[in-house]
mmCIF file of C-alpha atoms and ligand atoms in Angstrom:
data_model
loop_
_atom_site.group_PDB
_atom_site.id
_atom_site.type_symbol
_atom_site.label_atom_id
_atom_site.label_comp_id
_atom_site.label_asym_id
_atom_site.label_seq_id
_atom_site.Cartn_x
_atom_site.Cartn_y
_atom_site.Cartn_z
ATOM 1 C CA UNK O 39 60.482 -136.113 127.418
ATOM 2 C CA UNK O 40 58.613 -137.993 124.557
ATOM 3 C CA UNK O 41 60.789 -141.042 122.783
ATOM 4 C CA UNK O 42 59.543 -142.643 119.641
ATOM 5 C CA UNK O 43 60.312 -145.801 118.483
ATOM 6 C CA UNK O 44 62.580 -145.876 116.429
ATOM 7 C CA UNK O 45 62.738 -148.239 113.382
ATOM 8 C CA UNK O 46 65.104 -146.589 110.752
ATOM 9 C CA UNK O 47 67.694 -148.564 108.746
ATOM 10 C CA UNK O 48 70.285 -145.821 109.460
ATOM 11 C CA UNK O 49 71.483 -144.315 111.373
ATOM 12 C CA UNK O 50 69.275 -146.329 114.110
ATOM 13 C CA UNK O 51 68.330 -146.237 117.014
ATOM 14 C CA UNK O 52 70.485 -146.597 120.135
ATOM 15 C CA UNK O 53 69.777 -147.094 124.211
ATOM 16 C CA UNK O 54 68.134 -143.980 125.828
ATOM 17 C CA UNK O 55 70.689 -144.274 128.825
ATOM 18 C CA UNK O 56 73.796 -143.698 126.579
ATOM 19 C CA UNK O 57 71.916 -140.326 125.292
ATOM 20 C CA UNK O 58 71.274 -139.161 128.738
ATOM 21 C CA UNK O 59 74.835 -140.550 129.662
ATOM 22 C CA UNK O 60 76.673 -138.471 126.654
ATOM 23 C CA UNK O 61 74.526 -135.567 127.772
ATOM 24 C CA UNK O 62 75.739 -135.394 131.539
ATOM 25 C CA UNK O 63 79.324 -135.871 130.661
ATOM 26 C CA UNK O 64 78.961 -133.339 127.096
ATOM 27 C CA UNK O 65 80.143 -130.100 129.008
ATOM 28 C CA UNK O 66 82.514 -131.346 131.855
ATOM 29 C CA UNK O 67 83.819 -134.908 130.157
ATOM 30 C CA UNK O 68 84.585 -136.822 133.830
ATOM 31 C CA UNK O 69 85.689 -133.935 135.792
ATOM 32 C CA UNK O 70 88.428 -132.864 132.623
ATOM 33 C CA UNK O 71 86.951 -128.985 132.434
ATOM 34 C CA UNK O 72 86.533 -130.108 128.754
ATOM 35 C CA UNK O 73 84.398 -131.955 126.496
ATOM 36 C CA UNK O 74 85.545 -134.745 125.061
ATOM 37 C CA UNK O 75 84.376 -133.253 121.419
ATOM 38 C CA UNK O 76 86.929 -130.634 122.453
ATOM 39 C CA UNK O 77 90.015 -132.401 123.406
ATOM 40 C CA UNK O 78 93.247 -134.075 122.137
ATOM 41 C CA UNK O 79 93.398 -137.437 120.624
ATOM 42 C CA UNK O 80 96.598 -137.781 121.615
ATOM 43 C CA UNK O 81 95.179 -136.879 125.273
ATOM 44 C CA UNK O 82 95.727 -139.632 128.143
ATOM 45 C CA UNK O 83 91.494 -138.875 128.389
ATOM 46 C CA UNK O 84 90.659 -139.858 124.815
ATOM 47 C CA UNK O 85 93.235 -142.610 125.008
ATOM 48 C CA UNK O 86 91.782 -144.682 127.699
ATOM 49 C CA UNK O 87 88.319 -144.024 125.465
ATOM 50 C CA UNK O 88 89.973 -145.346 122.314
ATOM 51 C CA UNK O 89 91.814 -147.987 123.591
ATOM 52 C CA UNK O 90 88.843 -149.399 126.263
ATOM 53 C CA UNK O 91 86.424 -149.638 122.662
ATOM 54 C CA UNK O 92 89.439 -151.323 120.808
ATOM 55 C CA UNK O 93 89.842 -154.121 123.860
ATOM 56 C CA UNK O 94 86.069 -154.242 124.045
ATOM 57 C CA UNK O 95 85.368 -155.131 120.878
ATOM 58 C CA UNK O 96 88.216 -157.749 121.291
ATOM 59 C CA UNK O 97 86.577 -159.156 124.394
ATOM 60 C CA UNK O 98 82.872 -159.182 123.295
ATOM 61 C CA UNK O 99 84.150 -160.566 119.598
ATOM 62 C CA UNK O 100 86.036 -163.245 121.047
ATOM 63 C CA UNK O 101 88.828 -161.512 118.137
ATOM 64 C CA UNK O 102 92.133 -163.564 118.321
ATOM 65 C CA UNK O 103 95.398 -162.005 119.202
ATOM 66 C CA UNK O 104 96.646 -161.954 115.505
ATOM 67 C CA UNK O 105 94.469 -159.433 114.400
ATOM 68 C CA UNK O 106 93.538 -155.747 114.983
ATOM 69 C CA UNK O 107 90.649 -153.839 115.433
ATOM 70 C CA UNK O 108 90.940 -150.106 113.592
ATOM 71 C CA UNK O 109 88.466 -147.146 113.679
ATOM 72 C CA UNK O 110 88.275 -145.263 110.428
ATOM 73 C CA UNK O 111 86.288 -142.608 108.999
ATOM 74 C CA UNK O 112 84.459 -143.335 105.054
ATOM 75 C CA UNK O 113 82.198 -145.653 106.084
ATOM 76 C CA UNK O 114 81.395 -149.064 104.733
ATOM 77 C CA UNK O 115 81.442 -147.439 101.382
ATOM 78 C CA UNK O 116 85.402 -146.537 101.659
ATOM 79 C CA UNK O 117 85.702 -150.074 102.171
ATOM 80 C CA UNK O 118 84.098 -151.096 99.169
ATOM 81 C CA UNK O 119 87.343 -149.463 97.291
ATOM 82 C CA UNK O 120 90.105 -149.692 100.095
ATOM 83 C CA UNK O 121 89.561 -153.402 99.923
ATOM 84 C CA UNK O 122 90.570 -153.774 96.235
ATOM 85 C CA UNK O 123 92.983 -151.070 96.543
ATOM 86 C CA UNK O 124 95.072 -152.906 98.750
ATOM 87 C CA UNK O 125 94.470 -156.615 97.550
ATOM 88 C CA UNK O 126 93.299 -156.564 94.029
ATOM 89 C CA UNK O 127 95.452 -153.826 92.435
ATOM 90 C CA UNK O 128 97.298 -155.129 88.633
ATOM 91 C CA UNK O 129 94.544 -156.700 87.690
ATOM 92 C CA UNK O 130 94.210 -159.071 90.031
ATOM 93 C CA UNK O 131 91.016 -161.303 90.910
ATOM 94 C CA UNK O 132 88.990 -161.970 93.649
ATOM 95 C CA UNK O 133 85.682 -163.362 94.893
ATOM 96 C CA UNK O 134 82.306 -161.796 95.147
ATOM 97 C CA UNK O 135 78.801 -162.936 96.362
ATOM 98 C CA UNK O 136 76.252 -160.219 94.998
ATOM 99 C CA UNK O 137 73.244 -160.817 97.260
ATOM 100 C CA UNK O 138 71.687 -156.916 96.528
ATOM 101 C CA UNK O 139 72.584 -153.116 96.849
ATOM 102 C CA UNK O 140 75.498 -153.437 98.971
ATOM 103 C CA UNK O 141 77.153 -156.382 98.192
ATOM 104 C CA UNK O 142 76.566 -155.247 94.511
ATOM 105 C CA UNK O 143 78.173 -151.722 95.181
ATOM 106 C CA UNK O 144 81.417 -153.308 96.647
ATOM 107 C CA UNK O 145 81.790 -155.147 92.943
ATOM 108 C CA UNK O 146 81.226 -152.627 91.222
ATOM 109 C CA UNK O 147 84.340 -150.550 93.132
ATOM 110 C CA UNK O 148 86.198 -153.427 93.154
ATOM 111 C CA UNK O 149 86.199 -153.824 89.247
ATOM 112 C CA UNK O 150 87.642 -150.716 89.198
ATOM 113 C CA UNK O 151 90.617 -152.208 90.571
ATOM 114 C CA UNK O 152 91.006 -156.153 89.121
ATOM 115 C CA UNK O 153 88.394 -158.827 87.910
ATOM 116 C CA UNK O 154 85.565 -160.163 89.786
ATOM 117 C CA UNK O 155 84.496 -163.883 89.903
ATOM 118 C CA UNK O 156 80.743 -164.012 90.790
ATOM 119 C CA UNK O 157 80.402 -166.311 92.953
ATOM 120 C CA UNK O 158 76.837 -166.632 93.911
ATOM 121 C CA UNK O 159 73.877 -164.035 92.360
ATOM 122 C CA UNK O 160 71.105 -163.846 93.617
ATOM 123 C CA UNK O 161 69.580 -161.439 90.672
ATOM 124 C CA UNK O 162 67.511 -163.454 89.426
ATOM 125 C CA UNK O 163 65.223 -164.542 92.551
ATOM 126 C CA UNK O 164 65.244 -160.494 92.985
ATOM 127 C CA UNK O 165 67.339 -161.371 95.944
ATOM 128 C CA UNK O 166 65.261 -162.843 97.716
ATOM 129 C CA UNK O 167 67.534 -165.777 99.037
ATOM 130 C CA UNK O 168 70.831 -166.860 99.529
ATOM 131 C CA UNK O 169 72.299 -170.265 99.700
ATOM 132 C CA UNK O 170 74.110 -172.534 102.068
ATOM 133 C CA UNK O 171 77.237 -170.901 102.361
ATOM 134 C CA UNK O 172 79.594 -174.105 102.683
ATOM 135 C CA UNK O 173 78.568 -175.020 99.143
ATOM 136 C CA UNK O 174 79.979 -171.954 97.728
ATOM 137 C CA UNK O 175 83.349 -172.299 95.483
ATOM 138 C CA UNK O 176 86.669 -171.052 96.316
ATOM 139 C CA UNK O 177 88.272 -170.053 93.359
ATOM 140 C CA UNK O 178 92.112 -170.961 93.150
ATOM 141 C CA UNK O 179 93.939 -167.619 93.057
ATOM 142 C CA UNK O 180 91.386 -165.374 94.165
ATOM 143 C CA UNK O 181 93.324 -163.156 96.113
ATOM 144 C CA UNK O 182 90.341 -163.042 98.570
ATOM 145 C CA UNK O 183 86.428 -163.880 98.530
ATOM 146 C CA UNK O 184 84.152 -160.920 99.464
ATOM 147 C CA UNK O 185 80.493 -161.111 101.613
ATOM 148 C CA UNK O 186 77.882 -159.279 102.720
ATOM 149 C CA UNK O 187 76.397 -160.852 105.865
ATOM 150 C CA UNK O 188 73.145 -159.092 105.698
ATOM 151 C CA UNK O 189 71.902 -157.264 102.592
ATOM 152 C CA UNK O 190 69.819 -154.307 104.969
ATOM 153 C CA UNK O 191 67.779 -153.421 101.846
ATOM 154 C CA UNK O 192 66.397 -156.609 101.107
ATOM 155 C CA UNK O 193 66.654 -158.360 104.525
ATOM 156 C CA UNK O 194 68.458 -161.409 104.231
ATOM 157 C CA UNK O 195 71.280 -162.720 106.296
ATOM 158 C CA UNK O 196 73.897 -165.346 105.678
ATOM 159 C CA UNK O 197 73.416 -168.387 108.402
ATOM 160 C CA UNK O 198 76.429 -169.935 107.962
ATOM 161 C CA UNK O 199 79.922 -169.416 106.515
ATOM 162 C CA UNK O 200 82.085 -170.611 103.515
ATOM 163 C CA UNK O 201 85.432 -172.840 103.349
ATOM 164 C CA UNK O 202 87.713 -170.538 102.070
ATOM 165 C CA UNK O 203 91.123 -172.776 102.666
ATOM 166 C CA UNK O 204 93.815 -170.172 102.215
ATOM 167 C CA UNK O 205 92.031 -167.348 100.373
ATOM 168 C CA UNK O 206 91.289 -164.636 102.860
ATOM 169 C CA UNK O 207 87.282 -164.346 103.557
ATOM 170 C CA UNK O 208 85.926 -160.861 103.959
ATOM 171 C CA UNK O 209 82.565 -159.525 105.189
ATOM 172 C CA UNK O 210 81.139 -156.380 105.085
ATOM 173 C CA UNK O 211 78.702 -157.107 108.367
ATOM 174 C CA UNK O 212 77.745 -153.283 108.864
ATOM 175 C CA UNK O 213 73.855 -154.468 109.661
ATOM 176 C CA UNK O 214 74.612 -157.465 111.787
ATOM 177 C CA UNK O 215 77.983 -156.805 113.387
ATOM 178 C CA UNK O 216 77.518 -157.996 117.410
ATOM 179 C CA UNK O 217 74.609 -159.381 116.873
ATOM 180 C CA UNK O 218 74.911 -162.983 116.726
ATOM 181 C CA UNK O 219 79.037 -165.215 117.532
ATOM 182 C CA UNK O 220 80.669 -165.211 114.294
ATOM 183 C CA UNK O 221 83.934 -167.336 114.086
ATOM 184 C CA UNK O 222 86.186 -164.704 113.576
ATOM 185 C CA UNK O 223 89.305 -166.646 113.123
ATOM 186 C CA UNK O 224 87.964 -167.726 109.707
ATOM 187 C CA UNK O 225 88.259 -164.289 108.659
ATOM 188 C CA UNK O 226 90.619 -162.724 106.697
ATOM 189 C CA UNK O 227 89.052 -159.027 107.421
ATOM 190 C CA UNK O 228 85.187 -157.892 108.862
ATOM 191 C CA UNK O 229 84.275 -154.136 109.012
ATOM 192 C CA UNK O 230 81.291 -152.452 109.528
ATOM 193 C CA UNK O 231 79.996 -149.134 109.179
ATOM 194 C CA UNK O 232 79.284 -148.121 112.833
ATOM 195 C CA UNK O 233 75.782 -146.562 112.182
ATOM 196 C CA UNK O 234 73.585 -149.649 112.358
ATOM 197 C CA UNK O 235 74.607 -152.017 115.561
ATOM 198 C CA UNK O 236 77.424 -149.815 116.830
ATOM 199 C CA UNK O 237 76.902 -146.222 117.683
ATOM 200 C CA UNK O 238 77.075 -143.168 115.870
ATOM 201 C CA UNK O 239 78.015 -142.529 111.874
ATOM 202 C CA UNK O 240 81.566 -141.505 111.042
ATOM 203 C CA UNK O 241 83.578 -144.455 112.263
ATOM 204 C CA UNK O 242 83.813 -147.606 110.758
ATOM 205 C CA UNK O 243 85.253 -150.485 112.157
ATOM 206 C CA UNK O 244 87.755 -153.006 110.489
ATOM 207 C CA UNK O 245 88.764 -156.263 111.912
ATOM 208 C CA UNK O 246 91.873 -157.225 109.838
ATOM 209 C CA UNK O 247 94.201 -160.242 110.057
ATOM 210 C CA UNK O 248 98.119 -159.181 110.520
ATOM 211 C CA UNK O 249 99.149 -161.019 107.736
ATOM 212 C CA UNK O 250 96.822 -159.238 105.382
ATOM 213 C CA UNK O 251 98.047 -155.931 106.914
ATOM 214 C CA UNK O 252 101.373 -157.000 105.503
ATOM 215 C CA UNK O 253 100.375 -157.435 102.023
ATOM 216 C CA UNK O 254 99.158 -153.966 101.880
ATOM 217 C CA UNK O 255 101.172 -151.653 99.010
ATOM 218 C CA UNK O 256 103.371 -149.031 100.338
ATOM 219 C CA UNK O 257 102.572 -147.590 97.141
ATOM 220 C CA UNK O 258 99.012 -146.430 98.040
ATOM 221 C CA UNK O 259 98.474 -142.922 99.544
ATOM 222 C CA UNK O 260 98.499 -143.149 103.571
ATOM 223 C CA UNK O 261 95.064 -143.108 104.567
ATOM 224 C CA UNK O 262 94.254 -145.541 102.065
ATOM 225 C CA UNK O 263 96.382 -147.815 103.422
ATOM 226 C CA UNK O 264 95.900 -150.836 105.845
ATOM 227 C CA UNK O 265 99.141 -150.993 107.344
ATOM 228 C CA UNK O 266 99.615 -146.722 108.170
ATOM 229 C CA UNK O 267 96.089 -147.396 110.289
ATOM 230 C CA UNK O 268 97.313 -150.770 112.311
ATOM 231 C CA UNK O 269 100.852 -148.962 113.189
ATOM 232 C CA UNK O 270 99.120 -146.064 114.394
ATOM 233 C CA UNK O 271 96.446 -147.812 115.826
ATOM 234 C CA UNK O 272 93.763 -145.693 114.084
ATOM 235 C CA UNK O 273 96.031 -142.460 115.153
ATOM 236 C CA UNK O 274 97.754 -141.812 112.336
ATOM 237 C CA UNK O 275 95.054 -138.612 111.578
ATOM 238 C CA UNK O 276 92.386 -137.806 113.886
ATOM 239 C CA UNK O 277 89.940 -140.408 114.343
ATOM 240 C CA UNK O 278 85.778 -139.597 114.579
ATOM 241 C CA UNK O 279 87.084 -139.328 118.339
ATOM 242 C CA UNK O 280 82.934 -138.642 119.375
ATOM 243 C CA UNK O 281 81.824 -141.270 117.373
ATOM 244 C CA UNK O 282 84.152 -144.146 119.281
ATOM 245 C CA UNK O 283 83.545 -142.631 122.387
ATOM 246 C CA UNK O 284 79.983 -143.461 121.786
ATOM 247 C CA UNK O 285 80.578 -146.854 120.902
ATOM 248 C CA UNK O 286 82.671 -147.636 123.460
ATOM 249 C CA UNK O 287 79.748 -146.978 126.186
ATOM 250 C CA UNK O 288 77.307 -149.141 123.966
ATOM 251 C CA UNK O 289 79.728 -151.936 124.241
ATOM 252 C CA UNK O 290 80.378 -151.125 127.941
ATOM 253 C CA UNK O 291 76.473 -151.289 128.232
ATOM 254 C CA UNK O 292 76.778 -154.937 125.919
ATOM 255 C CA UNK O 293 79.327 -156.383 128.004
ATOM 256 C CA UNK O 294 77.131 -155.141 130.930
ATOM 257 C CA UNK O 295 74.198 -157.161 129.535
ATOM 258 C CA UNK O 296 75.599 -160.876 129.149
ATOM 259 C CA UNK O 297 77.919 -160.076 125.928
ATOM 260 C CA UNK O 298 76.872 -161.882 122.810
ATOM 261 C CA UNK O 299 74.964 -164.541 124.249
ATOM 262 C CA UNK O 300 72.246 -162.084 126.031
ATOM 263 C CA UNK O 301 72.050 -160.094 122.718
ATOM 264 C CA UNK O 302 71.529 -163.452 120.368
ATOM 265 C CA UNK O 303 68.631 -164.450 122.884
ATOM 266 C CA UNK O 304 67.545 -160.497 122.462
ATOM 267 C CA UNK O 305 67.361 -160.571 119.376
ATOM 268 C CA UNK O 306 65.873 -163.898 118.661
ATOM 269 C CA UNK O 307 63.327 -162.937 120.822
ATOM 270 C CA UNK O 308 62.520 -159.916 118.505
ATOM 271 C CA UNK O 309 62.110 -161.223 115.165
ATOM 272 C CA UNK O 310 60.367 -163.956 116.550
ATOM 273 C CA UNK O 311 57.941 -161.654 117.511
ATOM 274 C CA UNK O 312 57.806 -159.881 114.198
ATOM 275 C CA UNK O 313 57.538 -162.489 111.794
ATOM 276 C CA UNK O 314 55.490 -164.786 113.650
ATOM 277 C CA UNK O 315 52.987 -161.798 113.538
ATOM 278 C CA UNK O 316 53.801 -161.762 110.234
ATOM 279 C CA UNK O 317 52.936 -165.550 109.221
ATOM 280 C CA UNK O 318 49.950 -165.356 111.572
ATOM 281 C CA UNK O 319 48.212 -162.293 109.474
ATOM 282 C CA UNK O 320 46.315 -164.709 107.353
ATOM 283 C CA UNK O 321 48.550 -163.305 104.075
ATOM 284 C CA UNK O 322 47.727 -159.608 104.926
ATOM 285 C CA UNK O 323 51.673 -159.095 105.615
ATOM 286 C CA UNK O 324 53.850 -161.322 103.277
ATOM 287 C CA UNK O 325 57.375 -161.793 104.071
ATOM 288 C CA UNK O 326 59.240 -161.637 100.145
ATOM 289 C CA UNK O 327 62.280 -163.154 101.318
ATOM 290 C CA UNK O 328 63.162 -166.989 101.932
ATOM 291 C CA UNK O 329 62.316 -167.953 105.370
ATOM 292 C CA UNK O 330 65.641 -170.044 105.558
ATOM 293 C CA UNK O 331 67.916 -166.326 105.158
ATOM 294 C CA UNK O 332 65.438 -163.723 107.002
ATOM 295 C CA UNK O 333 66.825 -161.333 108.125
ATOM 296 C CA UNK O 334 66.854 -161.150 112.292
ATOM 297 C CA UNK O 335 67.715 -157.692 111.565
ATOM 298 C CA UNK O 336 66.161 -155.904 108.811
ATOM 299 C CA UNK O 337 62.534 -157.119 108.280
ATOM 300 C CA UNK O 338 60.814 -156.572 105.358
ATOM 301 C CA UNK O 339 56.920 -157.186 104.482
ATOM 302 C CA UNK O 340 54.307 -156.295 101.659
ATOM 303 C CA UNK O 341 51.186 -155.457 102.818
ATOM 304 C CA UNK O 342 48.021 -156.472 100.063
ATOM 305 C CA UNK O 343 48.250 -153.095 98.352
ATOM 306 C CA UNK O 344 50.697 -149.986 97.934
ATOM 307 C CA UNK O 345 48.238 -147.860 98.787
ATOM 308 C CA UNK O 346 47.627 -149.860 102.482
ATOM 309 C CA UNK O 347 51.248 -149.680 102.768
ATOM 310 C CA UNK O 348 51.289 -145.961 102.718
ATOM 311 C CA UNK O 349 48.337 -146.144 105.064
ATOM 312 C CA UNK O 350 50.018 -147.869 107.642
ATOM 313 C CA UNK O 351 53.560 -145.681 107.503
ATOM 314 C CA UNK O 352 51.395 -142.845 107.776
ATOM 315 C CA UNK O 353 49.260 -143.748 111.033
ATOM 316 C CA UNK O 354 52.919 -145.720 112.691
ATOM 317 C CA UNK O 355 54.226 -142.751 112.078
ATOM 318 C CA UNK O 356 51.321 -140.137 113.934
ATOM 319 C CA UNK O 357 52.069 -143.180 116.456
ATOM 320 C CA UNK O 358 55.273 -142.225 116.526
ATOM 321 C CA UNK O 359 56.984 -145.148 115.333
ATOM 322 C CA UNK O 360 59.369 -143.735 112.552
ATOM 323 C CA UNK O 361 61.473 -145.661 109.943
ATOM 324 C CA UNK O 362 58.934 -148.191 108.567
ATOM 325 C CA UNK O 363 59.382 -147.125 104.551
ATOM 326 C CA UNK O 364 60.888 -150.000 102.920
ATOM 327 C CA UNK O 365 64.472 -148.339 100.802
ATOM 328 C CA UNK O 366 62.989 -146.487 97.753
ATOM 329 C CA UNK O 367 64.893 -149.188 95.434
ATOM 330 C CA UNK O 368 62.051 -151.684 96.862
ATOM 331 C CA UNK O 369 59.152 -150.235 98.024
ATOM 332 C CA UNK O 370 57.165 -152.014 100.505
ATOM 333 C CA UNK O 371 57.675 -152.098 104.680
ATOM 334 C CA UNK O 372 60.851 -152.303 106.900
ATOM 335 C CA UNK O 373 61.400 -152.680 110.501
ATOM 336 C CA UNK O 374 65.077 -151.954 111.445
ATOM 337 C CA UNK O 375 65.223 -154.305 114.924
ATOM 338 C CA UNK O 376 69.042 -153.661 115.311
ATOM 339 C CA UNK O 377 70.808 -154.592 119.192
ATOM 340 C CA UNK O 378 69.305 -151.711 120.469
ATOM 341 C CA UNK O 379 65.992 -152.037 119.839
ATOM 342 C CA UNK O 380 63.901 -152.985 122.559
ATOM 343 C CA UNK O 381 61.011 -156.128 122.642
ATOM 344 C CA UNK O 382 58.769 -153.599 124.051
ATOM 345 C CA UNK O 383 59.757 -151.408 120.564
ATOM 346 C CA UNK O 384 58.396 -154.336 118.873
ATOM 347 C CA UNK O 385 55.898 -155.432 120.715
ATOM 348 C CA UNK O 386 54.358 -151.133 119.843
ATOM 349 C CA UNK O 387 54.799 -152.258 116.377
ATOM 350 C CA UNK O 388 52.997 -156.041 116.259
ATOM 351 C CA UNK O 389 50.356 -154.804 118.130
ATOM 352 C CA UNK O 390 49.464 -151.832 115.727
ATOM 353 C CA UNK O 391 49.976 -154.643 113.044
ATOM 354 C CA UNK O 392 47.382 -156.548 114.358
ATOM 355 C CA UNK O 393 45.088 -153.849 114.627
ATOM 356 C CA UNK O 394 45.556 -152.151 111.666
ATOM 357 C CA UNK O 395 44.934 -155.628 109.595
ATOM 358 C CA UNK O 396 41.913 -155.760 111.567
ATOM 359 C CA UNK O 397 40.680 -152.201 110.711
ATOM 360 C CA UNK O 398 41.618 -152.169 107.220
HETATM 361 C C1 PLP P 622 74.638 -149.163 105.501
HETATM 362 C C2 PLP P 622 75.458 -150.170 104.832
HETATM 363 C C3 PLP P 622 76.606 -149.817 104.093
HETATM 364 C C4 PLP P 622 77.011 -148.387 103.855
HETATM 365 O O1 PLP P 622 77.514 -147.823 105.001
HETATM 366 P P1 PLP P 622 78.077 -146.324 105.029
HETATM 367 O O2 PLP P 622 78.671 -146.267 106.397
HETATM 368 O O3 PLP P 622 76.925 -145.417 104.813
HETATM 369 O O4 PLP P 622 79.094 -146.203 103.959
HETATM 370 C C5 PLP P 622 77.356 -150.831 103.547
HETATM 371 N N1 PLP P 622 77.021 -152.117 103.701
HETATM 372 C C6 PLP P 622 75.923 -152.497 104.401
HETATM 373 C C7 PLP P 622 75.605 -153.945 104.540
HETATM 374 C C8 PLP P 622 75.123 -151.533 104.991
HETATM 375 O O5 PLP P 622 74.035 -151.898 105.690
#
């Protein structure tokens, strides 16, 4: 068996042992005669799957008992319009930070819906940086103030929070979801697109406050609605029953592994790695983002030329080490270091760095 190393943005990469693990248990699901692709999600089997990710997350979140966790299908991107759909509709207005692609795809649904208040843009530095988030205004009526907790595509990450007194805060944290504590009681609602720190693609997690559930409009159509998903706790339809089930053995494997804490001192140890190779290059890779919001996740770099960029994917990649293309809106290098990634992936990656710089 030959495994690369795997740097995409995602889907991304995820630990070997849950790939052999879903591959003993894919024909004969725990001694069932079934797989689990196969059976009922109203079975007692995919119940204690569903329900064991749901408590999980709870545990590992530290998510307070006035809230619940749902697993829905969409993506992050269904969020971007759900959100405004069931808090913004008549015109309504709300807050938004636009901090790049994603943040600046969620405002664009959302004005489909009511008005947007920017509340921080980072255009004009090409966002590049972000700010200290307890200096951002609240505005008075906004019916809730909308985040992005890491921008993958440009690689910068909110350190801190905002004071959002009694308007709801919500935070798309689909690239950094488990991988540092996050206060979750100050939260009106966090989901995530599963894809990046999770599991899988096709389930998306939200993390939604009951009193926010409340609000929602009986008006909308079912699925689009908060409240149908928290009754049914994410049974209402069929849920991406394969995708949970995978995510519920990467959490197993997190709680397994010292929670939150070991994965904050995992991942420190990771970017560490990777940008202190970076500022040691002597200026051959540049980091284009402000050191105070790097990313610990997504970490971009130029190289001095495009043409050396395209060098270097090229020979990572007959190295096997895939992923390294910076998005196509940017150009330039990524390295995806999500949970899962190991230090020894990056340690294969700063050492062909180093070499490469001093070949070329
Ligand atoms: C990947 C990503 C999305 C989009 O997720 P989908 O599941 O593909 O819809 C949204 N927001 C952020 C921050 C992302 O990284």
């Amino acid at each position: 068996m030959s495994r690369a190393t795997n740097f995409y943005a995602g889907p991304s990469v995820l630990p070997v042992e849950i790939f052999q693990e879903v591959a003993d248990e894919m024909v004969d699901y725990q001694g069932t005669g079934l797989s689990l692709m196969e059976t009922s999600h109203r079975s007692k089997t995919y119940d204690e799957v569903h329900n064991g990710a749901v408590d999980m997350m709870k545990e590992l979140f530290s998510i307070p008992e006035n809230y619940k966790v749902l697993f829905l299908g969409g993506g992050a991107t269904m969020q971007f319009s759900m959100i405004p759909m069931n808090f913004l509709a008549g015109g309504k207005t709300a807050d938004y930070t636009k901090t790049g692609t994603w943040s600046n795809k969620a405002v664009a649904d959302a004005e489909k819906f009511g008005s947007v208040n920017t509340v921080f843009d980072g255009k004009e530095g090409g966002y590049s940086s972000l700010a200290d988030a307890t200096t951002l205004k609240v505005n008075e009526g906004s019916q809730y103030f909308h985040m992005t907790s890491n921008e993958t595509i440009g690689g910068i990450q909110w350190k801190n929070w905002p004071e959002t007194g009694n308007v709801p805060l919500i935070c798309d944290m689909s690239s950094d979801i488990l991988s540092r504590p996050v206060p979750v009681e100050k939260f009106g609602m966090i989901y995530a697109g599963a894809q990046k720190n999770l599991g899988p693609s096709g389930a998306t997690v939200v993390i939604i406050r009951d009193d926010l559930v409340e609000k929602c409009p009986d008006s909308l159509p079912a699925y689009m609605n908060y409240k149908t998903h928290a009754k049914a706790n994410s049974l209402y339809n069929t849920p991406p029953v394969f995708p949970i089930y995978v995510i519920n053995l990467v959490l197993k494997r997190m709680l397994a592994n010292g929670g939150l804490d070991g994965m904050v001192a995992h991942n420190k140890n990771k970017s560490d790695l990777l940008y202190s190779t970076i500022e040691n290059s002597n200026g051959y890779y540049t980091s284009p983002v402000d050191k105070n919001y790097r990313s610990d996740m997504n970490v971009v770099f130029r190289m001095p030329t495009e043409e050396l960029e395209k060098k270097f994917i090229n020979e990572a990649e007959a190295l096997q080490m895939f992923g390294l293309k910076g998005h196509r809106s940017v150009g330039g290098c990524r390295a995806s270091i999500y949970n899962s990634m190991t230090v020894e992936g990056v340690e294969t990656l700063t050492s062909f760095m180093k070499s490469f710089a001093a070949k070329n």
